[in-house]
Amino acid sequence: MFKRISALVLAGLTAMAVASCGSGGGTTSAGTSGGGGDDSITMGFSQVGAESGWRTANTKSVQDSAKNAGITLKFSDAQQKQENQIKAIRSYIQQKVDIIAFSPVVESGWDTVLKEAQNAKIPVILTDRAVDSKDTSLYKTFLGSDFIEEGKKAGQWLVEEYKDTKDPVNIVELQGTTGSAPANDRKAGFAEIIQADPKFKIVASQTGDFTRAKGKEVMEAFLKSTPDIDVLYAHNDDMGLGAIEAIEGAGKVPGKDIKIITVDAVKDGMQALADGKINFIVECSPLLGPQLMDLAKKVVKGEQVPARVVTEETTFTQEQAKQVLSTRQY
Ligand code: AHR
């Protein structure tokens, strides 16, 4: 009897050990999806949060693509907190996943945990956002948009829009999450373009944390403290949409009394653009999943991948938004 029980306990322990191994053998547990087959890859993915329409579309893209690629995905949502991302990465290291991918909420403070992954011989892919680590051997590749370029495109539209006026143009800026790559770079790219002409003045600039609620709250404060706002530059659609509510609440007409430029081009943003409430949107694509899974397969096989993979993106005017709105995927 004792022998039979011992044999059962041993079999159970062996099964648990196999289940916690990197390749997983097709096992799934709470918070995982996809996978199958002995040579399947297990990816640990730490997402920033669910702060925007962009982020929701990005999460769906990653989850769907993992399923389609037969990759077992262990997914965690960091709720916009770096400490949660660091915990998630450490747990993926302990679980001996085959590869870790993450979208860093802020740029700095990653060296220690990335070194731990490197010591455990688990490759890391950065997706969507960059880190500012000097040691680029800490990650295999960075897949995502060129946020500086996005900021420049926003600035170029503004310069063109106001080319016939010499009057001052008062701009308020809703920044993304403080310390994040898209907030830093979209600000820098925009500033670089508009600084060529002193008539453009950023009269107020504050973070709205990439959320609709914060965008509304900060825009309400701008409207009270700052007279004569000509332009709002919001680092994403969600903050722009929140700001539209604040502008309408103050009895002004968004898109006319205050011109609005945003970044992302999610469906709600594109609807507001087609409706004339936003004037220009710089696209930032969240559909990174398929490329991420391709890169992950190559990295796990030990193949060379480019150090940087830049997402292809465009811009939209109000007329263009009307044309593409019905076919917009997200
Ligand atoms: O990192 C991409 C940015 O994060 C998107 O522009 C924004 O909407 C999101 O929250």
Tab-separated table of C-alpha atoms and ligand atoms in Angstrom:
chain	number	residue	atom	x	y	z
A	1	MET	CA	0.000	0.000	0.000
A	2	PHE	CA	2.762	2.433	1.087
A	3	LYS	CA	4.674	1.501	-2.052
A	4	ARG	CA	1.616	2.288	-4.232
A	5	ILE	CA	1.103	5.670	-2.521
A	6	SER	CA	4.830	6.518	-2.913
A	7	ALA	CA	4.693	5.648	-6.579
A	8	LEU	CA	1.664	7.913	-7.052
A	9	VAL	CA	3.343	10.800	-5.156
A	10	LEU	CA	6.504	10.365	-7.249
A	11	ALA	CA	4.487	10.366	-10.483
A	12	GLY	CA	2.712	13.534	-9.301
A	13	LEU	CA	5.978	15.294	-8.456
A	14	THR	CA	7.477	14.362	-11.815
A	15	ALA	CA	4.422	15.753	-13.621
A	16	MET	CA	4.692	19.035	-11.645
A	17	ALA	CA	8.389	19.346	-12.471
A	18	VAL	CA	7.685	18.855	-16.190
A	19	ALA	CA	4.837	21.367	-16.102
A	20	SER	CA	7.118	24.045	-14.618
A	21	CYS	CA	9.804	23.489	-17.290
A	22	GLY	CA	10.304	26.028	-20.061
A	23	SER	CA	8.809	24.213	-23.001
A	24	GLY	CA	5.806	23.181	-20.966
A	25	GLY	CA	5.022	20.141	-23.119
A	26	GLY	CA	1.743	21.776	-24.124
A	27	THR	CA	0.508	22.265	-20.547
A	28	THR	CA	-1.560	25.338	-19.842
A	29	SER	CA	-2.586	26.914	-16.559
A	30	ALA	CA	-4.487	30.006	-15.414
A	31	GLY	CA	-3.221	33.050	-17.324
A	32	THR	CA	-1.713	31.030	-20.163
A	33	SER	CA	-2.958	30.373	-23.665
A	34	GLY	CA	-2.017	28.498	-26.822
A	35	GLY	CA	0.889	26.105	-27.088
A	36	GLY	CA	1.010	22.397	-27.719
A	37	GLY	CA	3.569	19.872	-28.838
A	38	ASP	CA	6.877	18.965	-27.204
A	39	ASP	CA	8.908	21.565	-29.094
A	40	SER	CA	6.478	24.408	-28.337
A	41	ILE	CA	7.805	27.709	-27.006
A	42	THR	CA	6.655	29.281	-23.740
A	43	MET	CA	6.751	33.078	-23.692
A	44	GLY	CA	6.351	35.173	-20.545
A	45	PHE	CA	4.810	38.521	-21.515
A	46	SER	CA	4.565	41.490	-19.155
A	47	GLN	CA	2.085	44.063	-20.439
A	48	VAL	CA	2.045	47.701	-19.249
A	49	GLY	CA	-1.640	47.706	-18.303
A	50	ALA	CA	-5.004	48.478	-19.875
A	51	GLU	CA	-4.748	52.263	-19.885
A	52	SER	CA	-5.934	52.953	-23.432
A	53	GLY	CA	-7.750	51.635	-26.496
A	54	TRP	CA	-4.305	51.167	-28.044
A	55	ARG	CA	-3.229	48.925	-25.174
A	56	THR	CA	-6.377	46.774	-25.401
A	57	ALA	CA	-5.761	46.259	-29.120
A	58	ASN	CA	-2.101	45.459	-28.464
A	59	THR	CA	-2.966	42.836	-25.819
A	60	LYS	CA	-5.430	41.180	-28.195
A	61	SER	CA	-2.856	41.184	-30.981
A	62	VAL	CA	-0.248	39.510	-28.741
A	63	GLN	CA	-2.687	36.901	-27.375
A	64	ASP	CA	-4.214	36.026	-30.768
A	65	SER	CA	-0.821	35.826	-32.461
A	66	ALA	CA	0.604	33.548	-29.763
A	67	LYS	CA	-2.314	31.162	-30.307
A	68	ASN	CA	-1.881	31.241	-34.083
A	69	ALA	CA	1.871	30.656	-33.775
A	70	GLY	CA	1.436	27.742	-31.321
A	71	ILE	CA	3.313	29.642	-28.616
A	72	THR	CA	2.247	29.123	-24.980
A	73	LEU	CA	1.749	32.590	-23.524
A	74	LYS	CA	2.035	33.443	-19.851
A	75	PHE	CA	0.519	36.909	-19.660
A	76	SER	CA	0.530	39.469	-16.865
A	77	ASP	CA	-0.879	43.006	-16.616
A	78	ALA	CA	1.340	45.380	-14.593
A	79	GLN	CA	-1.323	48.044	-14.056
A	80	GLN	CA	1.122	50.744	-15.138
A	81	LYS	CA	3.567	49.899	-12.289
A	82	GLN	CA	7.228	49.133	-12.897
A	83	GLU	CA	7.507	47.051	-9.697
A	84	ASN	CA	4.756	44.730	-10.998
A	85	GLN	CA	6.655	44.268	-14.248
A	86	ILE	CA	9.869	43.453	-12.400
A	87	LYS	CA	7.981	40.879	-10.261
A	88	ALA	CA	6.441	39.317	-13.371
A	89	ILE	CA	9.817	39.067	-15.115
A	90	ARG	CA	11.383	37.447	-12.025
A	91	SER	CA	8.542	34.945	-11.887
A	92	TYR	CA	9.052	34.093	-15.587
A	93	ILE	CA	12.749	33.543	-14.863
A	94	GLN	CA	11.835	31.177	-12.004
A	95	GLN	CA	9.400	29.336	-14.250
A	96	LYS	CA	12.215	28.915	-16.806
A	97	VAL	CA	10.168	30.164	-19.758
A	98	ASP	CA	11.894	29.976	-23.151
A	99	ILE	CA	11.656	33.702	-23.834
A	100	ILE	CA	10.467	36.881	-22.105
A	101	ALA	CA	8.843	39.795	-23.928
A	102	PHE	CA	7.738	43.012	-22.294
A	103	SER	CA	6.624	46.540	-22.944
A	104	PRO	CA	8.465	48.627	-20.319
A	105	VAL	CA	6.196	51.139	-18.603
A	106	VAL	CA	9.125	53.569	-18.131
A	107	GLU	CA	12.550	53.729	-19.796
A	108	SER	CA	14.927	53.513	-16.845
A	109	GLY	CA	15.629	51.049	-14.019
A	110	TRP	CA	15.731	47.719	-15.877
A	111	ASP	CA	19.411	46.705	-15.815
A	112	THR	CA	19.279	44.500	-12.699
A	113	VAL	CA	16.327	42.362	-13.728
A	114	LEU	CA	17.518	42.133	-17.349
A	115	LYS	CA	20.893	40.930	-16.051
A	116	GLU	CA	19.079	38.260	-14.007
A	117	ALA	CA	17.340	37.034	-17.177
A	118	GLN	CA	20.650	37.040	-19.053
A	119	ASN	CA	22.350	35.048	-16.266
A	120	ALA	CA	19.491	32.522	-16.451
A	121	LYS	CA	20.086	32.361	-20.250
A	122	ILE	CA	16.531	33.483	-21.027
A	123	PRO	CA	16.433	35.853	-24.005
A	124	VAL	CA	14.392	39.051	-23.773
A	125	ILE	CA	12.550	40.972	-26.501
A	126	LEU	CA	11.418	44.571	-25.952
A	127	THR	CA	8.127	45.313	-27.612
A	128	ASP	CA	6.388	48.671	-28.123
A	129	ARG	CA	8.576	50.669	-25.691
A	130	ALA	CA	12.329	50.951	-25.201
A	131	VAL	CA	14.605	50.902	-22.149
A	132	ASP	CA	17.538	53.287	-21.697
A	133	SER	CA	20.054	50.578	-20.656
A	134	LYS	CA	23.535	51.247	-22.026
A	135	ASP	CA	24.181	47.507	-22.291
A	136	THR	CA	22.205	46.495	-25.381
A	137	SER	CA	23.266	42.845	-24.971
A	138	LEU	CA	20.606	42.650	-22.233
A	139	TYR	CA	17.904	42.213	-24.887
A	140	LYS	CA	17.835	40.589	-28.323
A	141	THR	CA	15.767	43.090	-30.247
A	142	PHE	CA	13.351	45.989	-29.886
A	143	LEU	CA	10.149	45.854	-31.940
A	144	GLY	CA	7.997	48.979	-32.039
A	145	SER	CA	7.276	52.438	-33.377
A	146	ASP	CA	9.655	55.346	-33.831
A	147	PHE	CA	8.081	57.688	-31.270
A	148	ILE	CA	10.379	60.613	-32.137
A	149	GLU	CA	9.210	60.376	-35.731
A	150	GLU	CA	5.587	60.367	-34.518
A	151	GLY	CA	6.197	63.607	-32.594
A	152	LYS	CA	7.849	65.133	-35.669
A	153	LYS	CA	4.865	64.233	-37.866
A	154	ALA	CA	2.550	65.974	-35.373
A	155	GLY	CA	4.789	69.079	-35.463
A	156	GLN	CA	5.008	69.078	-39.270
A	157	TRP	CA	1.223	69.096	-39.614
A	158	LEU	CA	1.027	72.054	-37.225
A	159	VAL	CA	3.693	74.042	-39.092
A	160	GLU	CA	1.827	73.489	-42.366
A	161	GLU	CA	-1.575	74.302	-40.830
A	162	TYR	CA	-0.354	77.681	-39.522
A	163	LYS	CA	2.033	78.565	-42.359
A	164	ASP	CA	0.024	81.658	-43.358
A	165	THR	CA	-0.151	83.297	-39.935
A	166	LYS	CA	2.390	85.356	-38.035
A	167	ASP	CA	0.274	85.506	-34.850
A	168	PRO	CA	1.352	83.508	-31.809
A	169	VAL	CA	0.013	79.945	-31.658
A	170	ASN	CA	-0.619	78.857	-28.067
A	171	ILE	CA	-0.263	75.102	-27.600
A	172	VAL	CA	-1.158	72.943	-24.606
A	173	GLU	CA	0.342	69.481	-24.406
A	174	LEU	CA	-1.050	66.366	-22.714
A	175	GLN	CA	1.940	64.120	-22.131
A	176	GLY	CA	1.846	60.351	-21.766
A	177	THR	CA	3.046	58.479	-18.673
A	178	THR	CA	5.976	60.345	-17.087
A	179	GLY	CA	9.286	58.666	-17.892
A	180	SER	CA	7.839	56.425	-20.634
A	181	ALA	CA	9.523	56.244	-24.024
A	182	PRO	CA	6.470	57.461	-25.987
A	183	ALA	CA	6.009	60.469	-23.671
A	184	ASN	CA	9.703	61.434	-23.815
A	185	ASP	CA	10.060	60.916	-27.555
A	186	ARG	CA	6.754	62.336	-28.756
A	187	LYS	CA	7.508	65.487	-26.762
A	188	ALA	CA	11.053	65.738	-28.128
A	189	GLY	CA	10.105	65.093	-31.775
A	190	PHE	CA	7.300	67.662	-31.693
A	191	ALA	CA	9.474	70.290	-29.954
A	192	GLU	CA	12.265	69.802	-32.491
A	193	ILE	CA	9.957	70.720	-35.375
A	194	ILE	CA	8.044	73.628	-33.852
A	195	GLN	CA	11.075	75.338	-32.317
A	196	ALA	CA	12.097	76.526	-35.791
A	197	ASP	CA	9.358	79.176	-35.569
A	198	PRO	CA	9.042	81.277	-32.352
A	199	LYS	CA	5.341	81.925	-32.968
A	200	PHE	CA	4.669	78.379	-31.655
A	201	LYS	CA	4.539	78.438	-27.856
A	202	ILE	CA	3.860	75.499	-25.551
A	203	VAL	CA	2.000	77.423	-22.842
A	204	ALA	CA	1.186	74.401	-20.629
A	205	SER	CA	2.355	70.788	-20.606
A	206	GLN	CA	1.379	68.100	-18.125
A	207	THR	CA	0.962	64.339	-17.944
A	208	GLY	CA	-2.441	62.734	-18.496
A	209	ASP	CA	-0.952	59.237	-18.013
A	210	PHE	CA	-2.335	58.064	-21.393
A	211	THR	CA	-5.871	57.738	-19.940
A	212	ARG	CA	-9.148	59.336	-20.965
A	213	ALA	CA	-10.073	60.288	-17.380
A	214	LYS	CA	-6.750	62.048	-16.737
A	215	GLY	CA	-6.870	63.720	-20.153
A	216	LYS	CA	-10.223	65.248	-19.243
A	217	GLU	CA	-9.101	66.301	-15.762
A	218	VAL	CA	-5.888	67.983	-16.948
A	219	MET	CA	-7.606	69.699	-19.891
A	220	GLU	CA	-10.220	71.118	-17.489
A	221	ALA	CA	-7.365	72.596	-15.458
A	222	PHE	CA	-5.660	73.974	-18.602
A	223	LEU	CA	-8.908	75.644	-19.689
A	224	LYS	CA	-9.204	77.374	-16.304
A	225	SER	CA	-5.565	78.437	-15.966
A	226	THR	CA	-4.589	79.198	-19.545
A	227	PRO	CA	-6.407	81.782	-21.646
A	228	ASP	CA	-6.432	81.632	-25.460
A	229	ILE	CA	-5.545	78.030	-26.194
A	230	ASP	CA	-5.242	77.553	-29.960
A	231	VAL	CA	-3.995	73.960	-30.153
A	232	LEU	CA	-3.995	70.789	-28.066
A	233	TYR	CA	-1.277	68.214	-28.737
A	234	ALA	CA	-2.204	64.976	-26.908
A	235	HIS	CA	0.288	62.088	-26.882
A	236	ASN	CA	-2.555	59.604	-27.476
A	237	ASP	CA	-6.161	59.421	-28.660
A	238	ASP	CA	-7.591	58.536	-25.255
A	239	MET	CA	-6.274	61.687	-23.580
A	240	GLY	CA	-7.465	63.693	-26.600
A	241	LEU	CA	-10.954	62.164	-26.271
A	242	GLY	CA	-11.079	63.016	-22.572
A	243	ALA	CA	-9.938	66.551	-23.406
A	244	ILE	CA	-12.733	66.888	-25.991
A	245	GLU	CA	-15.256	66.309	-23.179
A	246	ALA	CA	-13.570	69.058	-21.144
A	247	ILE	CA	-13.532	71.468	-24.112
A	248	GLU	CA	-17.210	70.849	-24.855
A	249	GLY	CA	-17.979	71.217	-21.141
A	250	ALA	CA	-16.351	74.661	-21.268
A	251	GLY	CA	-18.659	75.673	-24.129
A	252	LYS	CA	-15.965	75.549	-26.842
A	253	VAL	CA	-15.948	73.603	-30.103
A	254	PRO	CA	-13.173	70.965	-30.371
A	255	GLY	CA	-11.524	70.925	-33.778
A	256	LYS	CA	-12.517	74.576	-34.415
A	257	ASP	CA	-12.008	76.802	-31.341
A	258	ILE	CA	-9.154	74.524	-30.308
A	259	LYS	CA	-7.379	72.434	-32.951
A	260	ILE	CA	-6.446	68.949	-31.775
A	261	ILE	CA	-3.603	66.634	-32.789
A	262	THR	CA	-3.354	63.143	-31.253
A	263	VAL	CA	-1.360	59.926	-31.726
A	264	ASP	CA	-2.562	56.290	-32.163
A	265	ALA	CA	-5.529	56.205	-34.612
A	266	VAL	CA	-7.700	53.769	-32.638
A	267	LYS	CA	-11.314	53.525	-33.761
A	268	ASP	CA	-12.728	56.060	-31.249
A	269	GLY	CA	-10.029	58.539	-32.198
A	270	MET	CA	-10.662	58.011	-35.898
A	271	GLN	CA	-14.415	58.524	-35.323
A	272	ALA	CA	-13.701	61.864	-33.598
A	273	LEU	CA	-11.389	62.790	-36.494
A	274	ALA	CA	-14.067	61.925	-39.066
A	275	ASP	CA	-16.574	63.951	-36.988
A	276	GLY	CA	-14.292	67.007	-37.122
A	277	LYS	CA	-13.507	67.049	-33.385
A	278	ILE	CA	-9.863	66.061	-33.907
A	279	ASN	CA	-7.881	67.662	-36.744
A	280	PHE	CA	-4.994	65.261	-37.315
A	281	ILE	CA	-3.886	61.848	-36.019
A	282	VAL	CA	-0.434	60.307	-36.234
A	283	GLU	CA	-0.775	56.539	-36.416
A	284	CYS	CA	0.919	54.242	-33.874
A	285	SER	CA	0.135	50.623	-34.667
A	286	PRO	CA	-0.663	48.248	-31.776
A	287	LEU	CA	-0.724	45.189	-34.052
A	288	LEU	CA	2.721	43.987	-33.003
A	289	GLY	CA	1.746	40.384	-32.193
A	290	PRO	CA	2.570	38.593	-35.482
A	291	GLN	CA	6.051	40.172	-35.780
A	292	LEU	CA	6.720	39.522	-32.100
A	293	MET	CA	5.965	35.808	-32.439
A	294	ASP	CA	8.140	35.515	-35.590
A	295	LEU	CA	11.036	37.190	-33.800
A	296	ALA	CA	10.537	34.988	-30.711
A	297	LYS	CA	10.735	31.794	-32.787
A	298	LYS	CA	13.939	32.961	-34.452
A	299	VAL	CA	15.551	34.033	-31.176
A	300	VAL	CA	14.711	30.721	-29.458
A	301	LYS	CA	16.221	28.841	-32.428
A	302	GLY	CA	19.382	30.916	-32.007
A	303	GLU	CA	18.980	32.728	-35.331
A	304	GLN	CA	20.217	36.303	-35.825
A	305	VAL	CA	17.527	39.003	-35.655
A	306	PRO	CA	17.859	42.743	-36.335
A	307	ALA	CA	18.610	44.808	-33.223
A	308	ARG	CA	15.727	47.157	-34.074
A	309	VAL	CA	12.488	46.479	-35.964
A	310	VAL	CA	10.500	49.659	-36.662
A	311	THR	CA	6.742	49.475	-37.212
A	312	GLU	CA	5.358	50.963	-40.439
A	313	GLU	CA	2.891	53.770	-39.800
A	314	THR	CA	1.048	56.617	-41.493
A	315	THR	CA	-0.968	59.743	-40.592
A	316	PHE	CA	-4.649	60.644	-41.036
A	317	THR	CA	-6.493	63.843	-41.940
A	318	GLN	CA	-10.238	64.221	-41.384
A	319	GLU	CA	-10.978	63.236	-45.007
A	320	GLN	CA	-8.751	60.155	-44.825
A	321	ALA	CA	-10.421	59.092	-41.554
A	322	LYS	CA	-13.848	59.128	-43.230
A	323	GLN	CA	-12.528	56.824	-45.951
A	324	VAL	CA	-10.903	54.183	-43.751
A	325	LEU	CA	-13.121	54.234	-40.649
A	326	SER	CA	-15.375	51.310	-41.637
A	327	THR	CA	-12.407	49.003	-42.204
A	328	ARG	CA	-10.414	49.989	-39.119
A	329	GLN	CA	-9.537	46.804	-37.171
A	330	TYR	CA	-9.171	48.317	-33.709
B	1	AHR	O1	3.421	52.790	-25.942
B	1	AHR	C1	2.380	53.085	-26.807
B	1	AHR	C2	1.427	54.034	-26.146
B	1	AHR	O2	0.939	53.480	-24.955
B	1	AHR	C3	0.189	54.383	-26.934
B	1	AHR	O3	0.362	55.435	-27.809
B	1	AHR	C4	-0.737	54.762	-25.834
B	1	AHR	O4	-2.074	54.886	-26.216
B	1	AHR	C5	-0.453	53.666	-24.906
B	1	AHR	O5	-1.010	53.754	-23.683
